[in-house]
mmCIF file of C-alpha atoms in Angstrom:
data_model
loop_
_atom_site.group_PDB
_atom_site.id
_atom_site.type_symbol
_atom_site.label_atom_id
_atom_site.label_comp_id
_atom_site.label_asym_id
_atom_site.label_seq_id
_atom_site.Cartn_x
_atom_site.Cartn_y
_atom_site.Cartn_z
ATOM 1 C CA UNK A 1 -167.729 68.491 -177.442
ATOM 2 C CA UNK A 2 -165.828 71.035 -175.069
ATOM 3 C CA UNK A 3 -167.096 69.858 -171.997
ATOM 4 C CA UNK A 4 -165.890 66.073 -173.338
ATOM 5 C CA UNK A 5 -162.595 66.362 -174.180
ATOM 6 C CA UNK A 6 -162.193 68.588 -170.801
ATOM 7 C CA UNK A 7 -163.419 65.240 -168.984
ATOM 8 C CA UNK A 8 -161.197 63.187 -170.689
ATOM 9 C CA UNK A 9 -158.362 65.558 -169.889
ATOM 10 C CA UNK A 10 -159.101 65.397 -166.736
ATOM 11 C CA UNK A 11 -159.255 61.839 -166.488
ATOM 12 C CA UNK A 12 -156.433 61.437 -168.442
ATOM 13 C CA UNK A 13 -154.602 63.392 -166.032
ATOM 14 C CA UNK A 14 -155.985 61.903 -163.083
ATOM 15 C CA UNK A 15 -155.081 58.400 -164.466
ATOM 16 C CA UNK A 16 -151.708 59.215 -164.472
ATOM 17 C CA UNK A 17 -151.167 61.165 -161.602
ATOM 18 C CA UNK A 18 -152.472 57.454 -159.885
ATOM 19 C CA UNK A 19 -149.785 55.687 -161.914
ATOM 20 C CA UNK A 20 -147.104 57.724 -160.836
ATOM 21 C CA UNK A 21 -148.069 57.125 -157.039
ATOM 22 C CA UNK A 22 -148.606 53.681 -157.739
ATOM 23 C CA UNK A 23 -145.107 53.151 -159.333
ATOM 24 C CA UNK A 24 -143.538 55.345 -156.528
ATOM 25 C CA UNK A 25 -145.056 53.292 -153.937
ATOM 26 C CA UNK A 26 -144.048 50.157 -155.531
ATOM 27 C CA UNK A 27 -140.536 51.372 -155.201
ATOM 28 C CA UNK A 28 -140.848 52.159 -152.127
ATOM 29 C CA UNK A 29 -141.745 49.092 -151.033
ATOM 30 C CA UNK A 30 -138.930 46.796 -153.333
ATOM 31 C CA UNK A 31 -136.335 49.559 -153.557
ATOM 32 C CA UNK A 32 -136.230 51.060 -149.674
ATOM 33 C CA UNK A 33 -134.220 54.541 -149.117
ATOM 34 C CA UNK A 34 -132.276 56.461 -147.039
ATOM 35 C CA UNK A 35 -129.851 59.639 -147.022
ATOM 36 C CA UNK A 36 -129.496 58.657 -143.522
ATOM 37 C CA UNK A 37 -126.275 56.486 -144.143
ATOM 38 C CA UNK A 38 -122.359 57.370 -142.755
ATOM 39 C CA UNK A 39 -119.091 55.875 -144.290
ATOM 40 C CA UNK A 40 -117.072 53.722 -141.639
ATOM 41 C CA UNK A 41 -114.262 52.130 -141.244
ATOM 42 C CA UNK A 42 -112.147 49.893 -138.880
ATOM 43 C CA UNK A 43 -110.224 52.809 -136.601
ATOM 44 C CA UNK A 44 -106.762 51.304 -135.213
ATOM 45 C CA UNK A 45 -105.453 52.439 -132.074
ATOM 46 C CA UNK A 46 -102.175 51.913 -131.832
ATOM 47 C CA UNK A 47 -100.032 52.098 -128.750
ATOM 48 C CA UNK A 48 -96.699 50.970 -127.231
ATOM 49 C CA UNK A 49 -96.155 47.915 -125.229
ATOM 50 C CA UNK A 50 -93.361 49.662 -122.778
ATOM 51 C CA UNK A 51 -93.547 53.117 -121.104
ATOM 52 C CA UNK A 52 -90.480 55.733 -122.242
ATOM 53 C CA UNK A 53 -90.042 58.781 -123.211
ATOM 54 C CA UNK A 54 -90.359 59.141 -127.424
ATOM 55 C CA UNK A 55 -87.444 59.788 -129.339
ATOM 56 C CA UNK A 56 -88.250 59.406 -132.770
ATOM 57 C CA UNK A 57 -92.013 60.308 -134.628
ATOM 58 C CA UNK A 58 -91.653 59.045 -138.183
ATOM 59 C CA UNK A 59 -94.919 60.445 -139.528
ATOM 60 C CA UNK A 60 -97.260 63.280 -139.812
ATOM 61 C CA UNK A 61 -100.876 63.766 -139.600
ATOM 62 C CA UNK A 62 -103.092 62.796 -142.089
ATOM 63 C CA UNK A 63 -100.102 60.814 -143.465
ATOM 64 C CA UNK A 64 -100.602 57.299 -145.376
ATOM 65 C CA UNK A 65 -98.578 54.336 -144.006
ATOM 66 C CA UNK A 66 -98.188 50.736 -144.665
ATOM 67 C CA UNK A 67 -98.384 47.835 -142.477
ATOM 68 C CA UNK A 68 -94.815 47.662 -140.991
ATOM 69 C CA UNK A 69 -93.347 51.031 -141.381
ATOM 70 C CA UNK A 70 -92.062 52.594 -138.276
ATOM 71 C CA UNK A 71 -94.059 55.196 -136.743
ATOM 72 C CA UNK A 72 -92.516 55.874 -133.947
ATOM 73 C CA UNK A 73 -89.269 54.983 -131.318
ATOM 74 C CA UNK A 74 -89.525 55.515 -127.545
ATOM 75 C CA UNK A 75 -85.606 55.987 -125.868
ATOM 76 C CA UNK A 76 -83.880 52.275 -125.806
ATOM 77 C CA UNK A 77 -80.971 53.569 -123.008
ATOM 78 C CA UNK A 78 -82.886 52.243 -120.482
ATOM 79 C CA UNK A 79 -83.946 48.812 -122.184
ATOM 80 C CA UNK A 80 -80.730 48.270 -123.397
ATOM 81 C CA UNK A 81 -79.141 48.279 -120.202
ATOM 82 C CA UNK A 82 -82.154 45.773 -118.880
ATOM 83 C CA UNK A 83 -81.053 43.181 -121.534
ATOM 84 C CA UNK A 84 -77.518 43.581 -120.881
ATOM 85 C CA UNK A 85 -78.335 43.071 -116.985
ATOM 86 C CA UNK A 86 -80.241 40.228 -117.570
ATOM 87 C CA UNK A 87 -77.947 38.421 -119.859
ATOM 88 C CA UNK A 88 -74.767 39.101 -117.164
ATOM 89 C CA UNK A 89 -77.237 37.208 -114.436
ATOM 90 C CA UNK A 90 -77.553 34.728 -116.652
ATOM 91 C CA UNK A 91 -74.420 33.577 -117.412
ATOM 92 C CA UNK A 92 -73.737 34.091 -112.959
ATOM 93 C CA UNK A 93 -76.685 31.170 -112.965
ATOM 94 C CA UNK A 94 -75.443 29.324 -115.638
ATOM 95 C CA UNK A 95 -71.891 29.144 -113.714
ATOM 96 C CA UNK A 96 -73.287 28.040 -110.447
ATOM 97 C CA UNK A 97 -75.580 25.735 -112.141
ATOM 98 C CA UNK A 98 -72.375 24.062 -113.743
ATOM 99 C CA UNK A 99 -70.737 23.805 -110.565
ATOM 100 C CA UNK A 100 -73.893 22.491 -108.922
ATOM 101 C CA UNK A 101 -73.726 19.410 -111.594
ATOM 102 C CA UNK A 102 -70.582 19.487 -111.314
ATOM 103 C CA UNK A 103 -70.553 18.352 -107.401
ATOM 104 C CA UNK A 104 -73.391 17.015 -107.978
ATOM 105 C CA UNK A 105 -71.693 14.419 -110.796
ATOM 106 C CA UNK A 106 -68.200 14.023 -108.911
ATOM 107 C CA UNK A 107 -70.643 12.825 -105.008
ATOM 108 C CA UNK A 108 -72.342 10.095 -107.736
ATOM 109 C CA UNK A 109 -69.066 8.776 -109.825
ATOM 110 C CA UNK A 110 -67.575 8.688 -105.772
ATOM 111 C CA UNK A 111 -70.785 6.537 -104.431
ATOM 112 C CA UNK A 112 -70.772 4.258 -107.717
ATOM 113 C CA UNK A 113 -67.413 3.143 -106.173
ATOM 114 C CA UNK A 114 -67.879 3.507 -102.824
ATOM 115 C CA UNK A 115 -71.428 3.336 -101.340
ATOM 116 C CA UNK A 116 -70.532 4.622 -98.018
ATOM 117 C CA UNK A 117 -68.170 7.316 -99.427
ATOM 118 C CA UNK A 118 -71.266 10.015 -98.987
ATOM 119 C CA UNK A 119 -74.109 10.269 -97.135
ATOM 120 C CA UNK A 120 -77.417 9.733 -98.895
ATOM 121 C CA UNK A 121 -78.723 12.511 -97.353
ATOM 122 C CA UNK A 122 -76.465 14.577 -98.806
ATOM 123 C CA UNK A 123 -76.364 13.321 -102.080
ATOM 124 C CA UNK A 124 -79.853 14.370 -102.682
ATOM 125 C CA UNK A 125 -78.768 17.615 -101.260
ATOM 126 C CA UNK A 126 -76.589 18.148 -104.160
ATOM 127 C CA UNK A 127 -79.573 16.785 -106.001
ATOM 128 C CA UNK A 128 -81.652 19.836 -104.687
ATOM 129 C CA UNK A 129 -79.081 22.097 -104.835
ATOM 130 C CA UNK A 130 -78.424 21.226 -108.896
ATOM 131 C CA UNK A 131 -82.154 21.362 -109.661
ATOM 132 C CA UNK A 132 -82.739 25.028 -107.958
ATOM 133 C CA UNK A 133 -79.764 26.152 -109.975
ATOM 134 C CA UNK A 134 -81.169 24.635 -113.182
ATOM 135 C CA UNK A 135 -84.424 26.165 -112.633
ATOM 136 C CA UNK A 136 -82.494 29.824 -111.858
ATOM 137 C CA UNK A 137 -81.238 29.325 -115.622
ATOM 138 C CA UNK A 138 -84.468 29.226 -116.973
ATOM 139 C CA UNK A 139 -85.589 31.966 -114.941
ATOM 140 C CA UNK A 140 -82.880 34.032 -116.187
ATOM 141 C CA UNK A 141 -83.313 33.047 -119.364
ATOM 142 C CA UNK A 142 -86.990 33.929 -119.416
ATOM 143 C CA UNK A 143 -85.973 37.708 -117.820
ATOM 144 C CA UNK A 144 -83.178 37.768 -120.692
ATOM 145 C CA UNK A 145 -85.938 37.023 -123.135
ATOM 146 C CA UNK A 146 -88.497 39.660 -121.713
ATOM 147 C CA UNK A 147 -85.742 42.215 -121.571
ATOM 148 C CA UNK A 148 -85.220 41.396 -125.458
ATOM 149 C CA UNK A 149 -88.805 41.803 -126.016
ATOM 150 C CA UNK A 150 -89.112 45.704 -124.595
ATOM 151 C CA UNK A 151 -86.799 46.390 -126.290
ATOM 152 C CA UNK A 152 -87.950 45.230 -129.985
ATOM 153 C CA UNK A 153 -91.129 46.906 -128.381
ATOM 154 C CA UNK A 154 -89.425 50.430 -128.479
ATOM 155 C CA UNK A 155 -90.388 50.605 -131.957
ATOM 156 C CA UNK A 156 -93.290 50.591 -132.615
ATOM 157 C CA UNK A 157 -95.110 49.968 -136.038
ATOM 158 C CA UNK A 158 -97.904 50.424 -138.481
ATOM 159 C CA UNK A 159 -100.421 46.815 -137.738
ATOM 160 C CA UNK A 160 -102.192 48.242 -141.271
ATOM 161 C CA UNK A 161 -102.141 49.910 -144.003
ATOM 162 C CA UNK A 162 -104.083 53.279 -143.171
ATOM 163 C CA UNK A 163 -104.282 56.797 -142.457
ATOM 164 C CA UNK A 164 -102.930 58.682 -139.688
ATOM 165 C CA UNK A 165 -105.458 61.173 -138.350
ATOM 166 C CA UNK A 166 -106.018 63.371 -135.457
ATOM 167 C CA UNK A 167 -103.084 62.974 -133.475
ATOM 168 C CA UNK A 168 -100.947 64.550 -130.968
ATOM 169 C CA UNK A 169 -97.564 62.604 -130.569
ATOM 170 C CA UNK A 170 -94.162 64.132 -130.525
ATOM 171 C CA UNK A 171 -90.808 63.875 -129.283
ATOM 172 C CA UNK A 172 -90.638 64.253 -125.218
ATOM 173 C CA UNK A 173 -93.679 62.752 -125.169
ATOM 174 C CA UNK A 174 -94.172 60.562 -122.300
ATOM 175 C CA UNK A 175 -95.371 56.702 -124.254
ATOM 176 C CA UNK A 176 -96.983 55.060 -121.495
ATOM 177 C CA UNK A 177 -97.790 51.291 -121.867
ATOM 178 C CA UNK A 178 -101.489 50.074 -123.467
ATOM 179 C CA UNK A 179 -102.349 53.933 -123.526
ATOM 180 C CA UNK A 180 -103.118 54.935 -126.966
ATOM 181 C CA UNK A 181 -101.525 57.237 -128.906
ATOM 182 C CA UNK A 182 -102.233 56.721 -132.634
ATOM 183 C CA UNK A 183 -105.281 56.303 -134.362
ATOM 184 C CA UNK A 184 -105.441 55.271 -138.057
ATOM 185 C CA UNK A 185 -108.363 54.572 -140.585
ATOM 186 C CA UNK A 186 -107.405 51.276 -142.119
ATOM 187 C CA UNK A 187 -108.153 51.606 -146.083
ATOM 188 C CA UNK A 188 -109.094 47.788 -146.597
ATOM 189 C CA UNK A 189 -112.212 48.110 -144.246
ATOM 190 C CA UNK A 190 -114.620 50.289 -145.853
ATOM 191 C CA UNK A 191 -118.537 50.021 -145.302
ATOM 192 C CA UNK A 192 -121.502 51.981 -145.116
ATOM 193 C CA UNK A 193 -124.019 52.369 -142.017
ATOM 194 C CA UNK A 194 -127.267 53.150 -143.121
ATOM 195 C CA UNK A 195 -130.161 53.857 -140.806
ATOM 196 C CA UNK A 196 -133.274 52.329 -142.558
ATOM 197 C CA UNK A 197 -136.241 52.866 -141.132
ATOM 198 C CA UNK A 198 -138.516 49.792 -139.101
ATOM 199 C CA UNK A 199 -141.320 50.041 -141.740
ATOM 200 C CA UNK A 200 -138.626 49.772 -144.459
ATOM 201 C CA UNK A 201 -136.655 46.881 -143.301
ATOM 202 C CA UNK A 202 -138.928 44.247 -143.519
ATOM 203 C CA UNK A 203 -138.456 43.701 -146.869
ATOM 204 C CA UNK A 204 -134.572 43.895 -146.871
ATOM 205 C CA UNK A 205 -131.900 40.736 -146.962
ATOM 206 C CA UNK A 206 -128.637 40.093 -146.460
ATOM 207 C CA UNK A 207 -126.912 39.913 -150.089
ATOM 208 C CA UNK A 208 -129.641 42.445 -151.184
ATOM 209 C CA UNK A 209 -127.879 45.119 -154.248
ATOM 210 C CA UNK A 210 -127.140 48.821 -152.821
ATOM 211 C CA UNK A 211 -126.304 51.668 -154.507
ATOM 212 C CA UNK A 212 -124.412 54.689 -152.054
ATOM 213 C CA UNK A 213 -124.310 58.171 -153.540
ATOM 214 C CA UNK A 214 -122.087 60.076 -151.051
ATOM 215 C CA UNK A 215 -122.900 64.028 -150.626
ATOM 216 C CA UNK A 216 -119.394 64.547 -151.584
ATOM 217 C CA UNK A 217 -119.726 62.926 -154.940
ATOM 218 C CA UNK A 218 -123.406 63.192 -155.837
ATOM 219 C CA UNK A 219 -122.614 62.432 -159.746
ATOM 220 C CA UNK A 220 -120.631 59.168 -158.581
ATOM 221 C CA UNK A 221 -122.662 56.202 -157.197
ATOM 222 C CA UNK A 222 -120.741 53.353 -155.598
ATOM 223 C CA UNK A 223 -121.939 49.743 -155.821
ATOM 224 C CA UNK A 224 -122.347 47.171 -152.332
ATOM 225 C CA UNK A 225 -124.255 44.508 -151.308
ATOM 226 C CA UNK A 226 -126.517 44.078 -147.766
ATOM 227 C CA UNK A 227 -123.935 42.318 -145.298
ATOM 228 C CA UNK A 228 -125.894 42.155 -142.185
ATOM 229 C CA UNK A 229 -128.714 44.350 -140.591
ATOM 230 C CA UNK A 230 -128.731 45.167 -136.579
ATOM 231 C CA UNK A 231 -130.612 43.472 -134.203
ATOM 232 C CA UNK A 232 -130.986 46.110 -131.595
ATOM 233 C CA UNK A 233 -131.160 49.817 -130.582
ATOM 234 C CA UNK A 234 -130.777 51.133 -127.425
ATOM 235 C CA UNK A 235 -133.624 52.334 -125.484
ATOM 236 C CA UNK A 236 -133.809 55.652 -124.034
ATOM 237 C CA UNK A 237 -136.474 55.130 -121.537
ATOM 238 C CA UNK A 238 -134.523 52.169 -119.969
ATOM 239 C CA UNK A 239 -132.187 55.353 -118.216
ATOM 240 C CA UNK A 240 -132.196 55.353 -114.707
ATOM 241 C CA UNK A 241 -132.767 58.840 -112.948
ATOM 242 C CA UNK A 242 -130.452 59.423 -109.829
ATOM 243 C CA UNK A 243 -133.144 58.251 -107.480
ATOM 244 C CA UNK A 244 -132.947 55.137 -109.584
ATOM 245 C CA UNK A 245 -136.391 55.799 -111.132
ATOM 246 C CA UNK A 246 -136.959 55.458 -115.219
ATOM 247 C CA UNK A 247 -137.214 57.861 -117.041
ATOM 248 C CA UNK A 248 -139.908 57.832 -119.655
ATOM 249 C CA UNK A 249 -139.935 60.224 -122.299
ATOM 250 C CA UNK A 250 -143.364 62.108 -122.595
ATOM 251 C CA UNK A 251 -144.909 61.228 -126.264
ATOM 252 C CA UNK A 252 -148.305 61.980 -128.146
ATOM 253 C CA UNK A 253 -150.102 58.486 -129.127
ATOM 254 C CA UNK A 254 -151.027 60.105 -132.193
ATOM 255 C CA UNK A 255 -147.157 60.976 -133.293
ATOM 256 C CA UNK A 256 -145.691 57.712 -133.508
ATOM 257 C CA UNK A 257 -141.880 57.745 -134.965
ATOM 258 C CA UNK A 258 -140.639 54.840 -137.076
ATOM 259 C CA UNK A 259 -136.990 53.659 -135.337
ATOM 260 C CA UNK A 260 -133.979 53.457 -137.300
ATOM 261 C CA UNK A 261 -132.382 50.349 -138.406
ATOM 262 C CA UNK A 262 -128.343 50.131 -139.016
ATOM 263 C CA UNK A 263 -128.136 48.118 -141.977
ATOM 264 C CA UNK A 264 -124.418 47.475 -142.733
ATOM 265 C CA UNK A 265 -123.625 47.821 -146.703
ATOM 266 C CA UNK A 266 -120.229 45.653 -147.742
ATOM 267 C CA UNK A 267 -118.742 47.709 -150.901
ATOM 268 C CA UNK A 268 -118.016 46.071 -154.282
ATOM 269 C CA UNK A 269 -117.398 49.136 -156.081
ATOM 270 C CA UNK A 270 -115.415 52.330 -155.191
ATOM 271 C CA UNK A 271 -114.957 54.879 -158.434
ATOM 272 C CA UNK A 272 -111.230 55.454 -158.405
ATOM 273 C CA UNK A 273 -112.135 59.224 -158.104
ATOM 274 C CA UNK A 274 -113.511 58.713 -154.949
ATOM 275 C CA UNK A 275 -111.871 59.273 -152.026
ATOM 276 C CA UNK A 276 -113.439 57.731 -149.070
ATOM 277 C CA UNK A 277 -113.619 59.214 -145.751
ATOM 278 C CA UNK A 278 -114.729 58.037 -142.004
ATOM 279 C CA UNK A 279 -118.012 59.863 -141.039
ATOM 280 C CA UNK A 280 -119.156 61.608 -144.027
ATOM 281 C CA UNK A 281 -123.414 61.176 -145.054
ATOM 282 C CA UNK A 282 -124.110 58.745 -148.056
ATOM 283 C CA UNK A 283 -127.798 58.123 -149.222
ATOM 284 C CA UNK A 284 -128.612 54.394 -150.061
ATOM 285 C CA UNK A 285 -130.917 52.844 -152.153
ATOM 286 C CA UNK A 286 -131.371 49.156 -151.886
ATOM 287 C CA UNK A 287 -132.561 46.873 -155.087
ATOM 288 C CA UNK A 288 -134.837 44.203 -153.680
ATOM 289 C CA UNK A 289 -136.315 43.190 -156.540
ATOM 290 C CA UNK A 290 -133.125 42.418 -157.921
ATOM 291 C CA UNK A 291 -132.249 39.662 -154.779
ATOM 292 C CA UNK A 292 -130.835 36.663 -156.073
ATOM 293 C CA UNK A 293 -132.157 33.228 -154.837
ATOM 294 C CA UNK A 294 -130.733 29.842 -154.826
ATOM 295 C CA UNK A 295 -132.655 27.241 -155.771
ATOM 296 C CA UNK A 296 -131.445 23.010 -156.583
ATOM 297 C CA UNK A 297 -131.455 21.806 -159.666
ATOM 298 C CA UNK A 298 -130.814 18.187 -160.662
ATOM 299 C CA UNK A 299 -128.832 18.412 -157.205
ATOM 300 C CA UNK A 300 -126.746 21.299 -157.413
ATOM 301 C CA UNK A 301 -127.359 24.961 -156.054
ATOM 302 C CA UNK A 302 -127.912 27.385 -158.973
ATOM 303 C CA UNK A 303 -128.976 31.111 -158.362
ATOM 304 C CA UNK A 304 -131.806 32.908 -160.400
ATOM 305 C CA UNK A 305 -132.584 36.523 -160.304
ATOM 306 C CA UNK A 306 -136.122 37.579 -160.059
#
């Protein structure tokens, strides 16, 4: 009777213990995971459109600003007396453009009442002449309005809402034009990178349910959905050597490593606890076997979950 209920035990135990492997390979399979994931964001640079020396710095690091606020001014002397240079050559071409019509109106009034008072030829002379001033107005005109420009460009401002981070700008500092200068984190573009492996991915879809559990808040899972997976990853043996020979990596054909997969995770919901930040690990688990599916009904699209 000893040795029976031992067997059964034993059995009974053994029946579970291929349960519990079953069930954990079945999520494995419809619920794929990672703690290979990364929080990212869309990272601004922001620089100035003129070169100058900066005057003004109207932030510090790590700071929060909004879309529009000033963050910094580089000296206007110099663009100030631009504009005011090309707005005095302006009104010198508008002046000999007047006086260009002006002969150019008194040569036609004389040969409507004389046709031999002036030569042709030299009525469209005063044609030419009127024309090239005309277009030396607009010329101006465009300098005046490029002058205007660098000098709105002086200050230069927040293109999102974000944080500043990392930077190194202060006054004296020479702004030169296109070169970068600010970075900031912009708060609205939140996602999550995870790195799925190649025998996980098959069974994952865009619109697929993901819950992130960052290290930093391991008590405070955030809620996202599958927007896209990657399509490629670079290949290491594709390098060139300096005598413009492959390199191949030496590998074992019996250790064969899965690649990773970037699998980009849109966010639907952020705890207001959490504070999100560029870089830092998240673990992801992704719900496949709660995918919703469209299917047409009576002709119209209805979604079941299965």
């Amino acid at each position: 009777m000893k040795r029976l209920f031992q067997w059964f035990l034993t059995c009974a135990f053994a029946a579970t213990a291929i349960v519990v492997v079953l069930v954990r390979y079945e999520d494995y399979l419809v619920k794929p995971w990672t703690r290979d994931g990364q929080v990212q964001a869309d990272i601004i640079t922001v620089a100035s459109r003129v070169t100058g020396p900066v005057e003004h710095v109207r932030f510090v690091d790590n700071q929060f600003v909004k879309k529009g606020d000033l963050l910094f001014s580089i000296d206007k002397s110099t663009f100030i007396a631009a504009v005011n240079q090309a707005r005095s050559q302006l009104e010198v071409d508008e002046a000999n453009a007047a006086e260009a019509l002006d002969v150019l109106a008194r040569s036609r009034k004389l040969v409507a009442e004389d046709v031999d008072a002036i030569a042709r030829q030299a009525l469209v002379q005063y044609e030419y002449a009127w024309q090239a001033a005309d277009a030396q107005v607009k010329a101006s005109k465009a300098r005046l309005e490029t002058a205007e420009l660098n000098l709105q460009f002086t200050d230069v401002y927040a293109p999102v809402s974000g944080f500043v981070t990392n930077y190194s700008l202060y006054r004296g500092t020479m702004s030169v034009a296109d070169v970068p200068l600010i970075s900031l984190v912009d708060t609205s573009s939140y996602w999550i990178f995870g790195y799925f492996k190649e025998t996980s991915v098959q069974n994952i879809r865009e619109g697929d349910r993901a819950e992130i559990t960052l290290m930093g808040y391991p008590d405070t899972p955030l809620q996202g959905v599958v927007q896209s997976l990657g399509w490629g990853i670079a290949q290491s043996n594709n390098n060139l050597n300096y005598e413009l020979l492959p390199e191949v990596s030496a590998t074992f054909e019996w250790i064969r490593l899965a690649q990773r997969i970037p699998v980009r995770i849109h966010l639907t919901h952020v705890p207001p606890q959490v504070r999100l930040r560029v870089g830092t690990t998240a673990s992801i688990l992704i719900d496949t076997a709660a995918r919703e599916e469209e299917y047409i009904e009576h002709g119209e699209v209805r979604r079941k979950v299965r």
